[in-house]
Amino acid sequence: MKKDGMKDFPRIGIIGGGQLGKMMAQEAKKMGLFVSVLDPTPGCPASSVSDIQIVGDFYDEEKLEELVKQSDVATYDIEHIATEPLKRLQDRGYSILPSPYLLEVIQDKLAQKEILKKAGIPVARFMKIERIAVEEFKKFGYPLVQKARKGGYDGRGVAVIRSEEDMAKALHTGSYVEELVDIEKELAVMVARSTKGEIRCYPVVEMVFDEKANICDMVIAPARIEKDLEERATEIAKEVVKVLDGVGVFGVEMFLDKKGRILVNEIAPRPHNSGHYTIEACATSQFEQHIRAISGLPLGSTKLLSPAVMVNLLGEEGYEGTPLIEGFEEALSMEGLYFHFYGKKTTRPYRKMGHVTVIDDDVEKALEKAQKAKSILKVKAR
Amino acid sequence: MKKDGMKDFPRIGIIGGGQLGKMMAQEAKKMGLFVSVLDPTPGCPASSVSDIQIVGDFYDEEKLEELVKQSDVATYDIEHIATEPLKRLQDRGYSILPSPYLLEVIQDKLAQKEILKKAGIPVARFMKIERIAVEEFKKFGYPLVQKARKGGYDGRGVAVIRSEEDMAKALHTGSYVEELVDIEKELAVMVARSTKGEIRCYPVVEMVFDEKANICDMVIAPARIEKDLEERATEIAKEVVKVLDGVGVFGVEMFLDKKGRILVNEIAPRPHNSGHYTIEACATSQFEQHIRAISGLPLGSTKLLSPAVMVNLLGEEGYEGTPLIEGFEEALSMEGLYFHFYGKKTTRPYRKMGHVTVIDDDVEKALEKAQKAKSILKVKAR
């Protein structure tokens, strides 16, 4: 900040150049900011929409330092990155947001759960296990979900154990067990909190999962739930981000169970798949909001301008290689449909290759259209 | 187009990497398309949001050919480019849209007027002049506007001659004269027409000019005019693009005079300053629409989702050099305000450096807010 009240634009560094990094970069560039991206894949989705790509691993201390040093504020689009060097850089005065100390907690799902529980945030009953053994599971009680403490992503690192017979499915890695929640709906709230403590929530949304791949498939905004549940979910989400002292945009994933309980499942310390709909349907997109939050700028309005449904375009089963899209023209002729394709060089079964958002004054109509789009659009390979 | 009905994404080439090229590129990249840009300035606004920048002049045949050859369809964000080599490339089968033959007509404002007049499009009375002399002006009658046939841009190439005393202001270049229209409002309509002849119009908007610099300063959407005028303006604009057999997005600028006449002033064969508001306020932005139109894709909805006012952020008088923005934080705290900054490396008085769009259910409130934003935001230099 200069003395005369004028401000130089912050230079943004993003660790991770996947679709989230790409969409962050596009919003930052819209505002004229300088954007650098660190990603191991040359030509990653964010690279062609940013000023600079540093090609390097997320665990390469030298590359992380290079990115952080050339940025006024650094952030990340993925949790699986080295926190130790980032903590050291933060301690030396560099700005990395959300804080790598917070990220360290998030990376360990058990530590995350313990902090939330301690703060009085409602979570499913869980227990740390000392070793992967029948006695441990039995002690907790069946049915249960065993979750890897680290490295889980898009459905990986989770095993449902209904009885001793399922022991073969158990994960052999540091993990904990959790009650198998009788899920009515999966909900999510995107929460933004700025360096100045300003906080804003986006509407509560419903996440629909592909059962086969256990990957988020569709998001319905706003969630079709009662007003009081909506308010409760919003309050809980806000509280979570305050408890973590988070700065940036956070995806708070929650279960609504058959008994009407809202339980926090997990936190993403970054823009999130459940918030893609905000690009078209909200006054400020989650990506611009994240840039504002970490740059010390005022937060934008999170107002929902129109109901919306987002569907992920996942790589079709049976195809691997350079992506080719089927149904592109037909889908684009649908009114109120927005097409996003990330520019990944290779498609694989269930890989997130793009998404479409459909807006409509009637959320049920948006849902119908989105389902139609999903049936039309197929990501295959050349 | 592949035989099995799957489509490869078109590769887009853009001649000109200013703000219009940048915003086209951002929309194309959102959809996962490959984008190359040709611009003489390394690090031009579009360069950091595109895959490739070819550094080269708009009149450099070799560079134009390089761009066109590596693109499935080439377009431009500026009229002042060489048409001869582009015509030759088109004749050899390369896709350049809008057609360079059309561009050649547009480049000569007199030829443009003559074609429109011949097709029965209402235009102000005009006359070709053989030489710059008092007798010619007198023959046409005062007051008149003398307009350069070529090269005019943002108010340059126009002289108002009210009487013989103004002869010193006359332009000494190939030109024509036109009646000085008694302007009530300046209107514009963005029209999209696809390779398949599909046509869609955006709402009629009002353009407000900075009197000192004669540069578009503010755009009000929708225009505050009677329904019948709106319909007439829309019909005329559509007719213009059909007459020109245009493919792409076109800005049709019109005068509404004190007698209620609508007269076409000039045509921009590309997305236009008067359509920037479409990014936030319409279902499909003019930039995505342009990409769709030239790529043979279905056109998107042009529905106005909310009234909007756009103000240009022009370089302040008295400042030249690396831009610095005043009032950034204060402006960003305004609800419904969207900030765009183009990333030009140097500011100059009246240079278009960015814009803001304000949306509000009430157009008068949007106007108030936009005027406030304009008074807060100042583009100065370091």
Short mmCIF file of N, CA and C in Angstrom, two decimals, chain A residues 110 113 117 123-131 133-147 159-164 167 175-181 261 263:
data_model
loop_
_atom_site.label_atom_id
_atom_site.label_comp_id
_atom_site.label_asym_id
_atom_site.label_seq_id
_atom_site.Cartn_x
_atom_site.Cartn_y
_atom_site.Cartn_z
N LEU A 110 -8.25 -36.68 10.51
CA LEU A 110 -8.53 -36.94 11.91
C LEU A 110 -8.31 -35.67 12.74
N LYS A 113 -11.16 -33.34 12.18
CA LYS A 113 -12.36 -33.74 12.92
C LYS A 113 -12.22 -33.40 14.40
N LYS A 117 -14.69 -31.03 16.50
CA LYS A 117 -15.43 -31.59 17.63
C LYS A 117 -15.17 -30.77 18.90
N VAL A 123 -20.29 -33.16 14.35
CA VAL A 123 -19.66 -34.10 13.41
C VAL A 123 -20.17 -35.51 13.74
N ALA A 124 -20.02 -36.41 12.80
CA ALA A 124 -20.41 -37.80 13.06
C ALA A 124 -19.48 -38.37 14.13
N ARG A 125 -19.98 -39.33 14.89
CA ARG A 125 -19.15 -39.99 15.91
C ARG A 125 -17.96 -40.63 15.23
N PHE A 126 -16.76 -40.45 15.78
CA PHE A 126 -15.56 -41.02 15.14
C PHE A 126 -14.59 -41.49 16.21
N MET A 127 -13.63 -42.28 15.82
CA MET A 127 -12.63 -42.79 16.76
C MET A 127 -11.31 -43.01 16.03
N LYS A 128 -10.27 -42.59 16.68
CA LYS A 128 -8.93 -42.84 16.17
C LYS A 128 -8.67 -44.34 16.31
N ILE A 129 -8.06 -44.99 15.33
CA ILE A 129 -7.70 -46.39 15.53
C ILE A 129 -6.19 -46.53 15.55
N GLU A 130 -5.74 -47.42 16.42
CA GLU A 130 -4.30 -47.56 16.61
C GLU A 130 -3.69 -48.46 15.54
N ARG A 131 -4.45 -49.49 15.16
CA ARG A 131 -3.96 -50.36 14.09
C ARG A 131 -5.17 -50.94 13.37
N ALA A 133 -7.29 -53.55 12.67
CA ALA A 133 -7.56 -54.88 13.23
C ALA A 133 -9.04 -55.00 13.53
N VAL A 134 -9.51 -56.20 13.43
CA VAL A 134 -10.93 -56.49 13.68
C VAL A 134 -11.38 -55.95 15.04
N GLU A 135 -10.50 -56.10 16.05
CA GLU A 135 -10.90 -55.67 17.40
C GLU A 135 -11.19 -54.17 17.46
N GLU A 136 -10.38 -53.41 16.73
CA GLU A 136 -10.58 -51.95 16.73
C GLU A 136 -11.94 -51.61 16.15
N PHE A 137 -12.24 -52.22 15.01
CA PHE A 137 -13.51 -51.95 14.32
C PHE A 137 -14.69 -52.39 15.19
N LYS A 138 -14.50 -53.56 15.81
CA LYS A 138 -15.56 -54.13 16.64
C LYS A 138 -15.85 -53.21 17.83
N LYS A 139 -14.76 -52.68 18.39
CA LYS A 139 -14.88 -51.78 19.54
C LYS A 139 -15.74 -50.58 19.19
N PHE A 140 -15.56 -50.05 17.96
CA PHE A 140 -16.31 -48.88 17.51
C PHE A 140 -17.75 -49.26 17.17
N GLY A 141 -17.92 -50.45 16.59
CA GLY A 141 -19.26 -50.92 16.22
C GLY A 141 -19.56 -50.79 14.74
N TYR A 142 -20.21 -51.76 14.17
CA TYR A 142 -20.58 -51.77 12.75
C TYR A 142 -21.98 -51.19 12.57
N PRO A 143 -22.40 -50.74 11.39
CA PRO A 143 -21.52 -50.47 10.25
C PRO A 143 -20.68 -49.21 10.49
N LEU A 144 -19.54 -49.14 9.84
CA LEU A 144 -18.68 -47.97 10.01
C LEU A 144 -18.01 -47.59 8.69
N VAL A 145 -17.47 -46.40 8.69
CA VAL A 145 -16.68 -45.96 7.53
C VAL A 145 -15.26 -45.77 8.01
N GLN A 146 -14.34 -46.44 7.33
CA GLN A 146 -12.93 -46.23 7.65
C GLN A 146 -12.39 -45.18 6.68
N LYS A 147 -11.73 -44.17 7.22
CA LYS A 147 -11.22 -43.11 6.35
C LYS A 147 -9.72 -42.94 6.54
N ALA A 159 -13.48 -46.49 3.04
CA ALA A 159 -13.98 -47.86 2.93
C ALA A 159 -15.18 -48.03 3.85
N VAL A 160 -16.25 -48.59 3.31
CA VAL A 160 -17.43 -48.85 4.13
C VAL A 160 -17.34 -50.28 4.64
N ILE A 161 -17.34 -50.42 5.95
CA ILE A 161 -17.21 -51.75 6.58
C ILE A 161 -18.51 -52.02 7.34
N ARG A 162 -19.29 -52.96 6.79
CA ARG A 162 -20.61 -53.22 7.39
C ARG A 162 -20.56 -54.32 8.44
N SER A 163 -19.55 -55.16 8.31
CA SER A 163 -19.41 -56.26 9.28
C SER A 163 -18.00 -56.83 9.15
N GLU A 164 -17.71 -57.81 9.96
CA GLU A 164 -16.38 -58.43 9.91
C GLU A 164 -16.05 -58.98 8.52
N MET A 167 -13.78 -57.00 6.16
CA MET A 167 -12.40 -56.68 6.56
C MET A 167 -11.43 -56.63 5.38
N SER A 175 -5.46 -44.27 9.65
CA SER A 175 -6.86 -43.98 9.39
C SER A 175 -7.65 -43.83 10.69
N TYR A 176 -8.91 -43.52 10.56
CA TYR A 176 -9.83 -43.47 11.71
C TYR A 176 -11.16 -44.04 11.25
N VAL A 177 -12.03 -44.30 12.21
CA VAL A 177 -13.34 -44.83 11.84
C VAL A 177 -14.43 -43.86 12.24
N GLU A 178 -15.52 -43.94 11.53
CA GLU A 178 -16.60 -42.97 11.71
C GLU A 178 -17.91 -43.72 11.54
N GLU A 179 -18.96 -43.26 12.22
CA GLU A 179 -20.26 -43.91 12.05
C GLU A 179 -20.71 -43.75 10.59
N LEU A 180 -21.39 -44.75 10.09
CA LEU A 180 -21.96 -44.68 8.74
C LEU A 180 -23.26 -43.89 8.85
N VAL A 181 -23.21 -42.66 8.40
CA VAL A 181 -24.37 -41.77 8.55
C VAL A 181 -25.45 -42.19 7.56
N ARG A 261 -30.28 -34.31 11.49
CA ARG A 261 -29.02 -33.76 12.02
C ARG A 261 -28.19 -33.21 10.86
N LEU A 263 -24.30 -32.66 10.02
CA LEU A 263 -22.98 -33.06 10.50
C LEU A 263 -21.93 -32.61 9.50
#
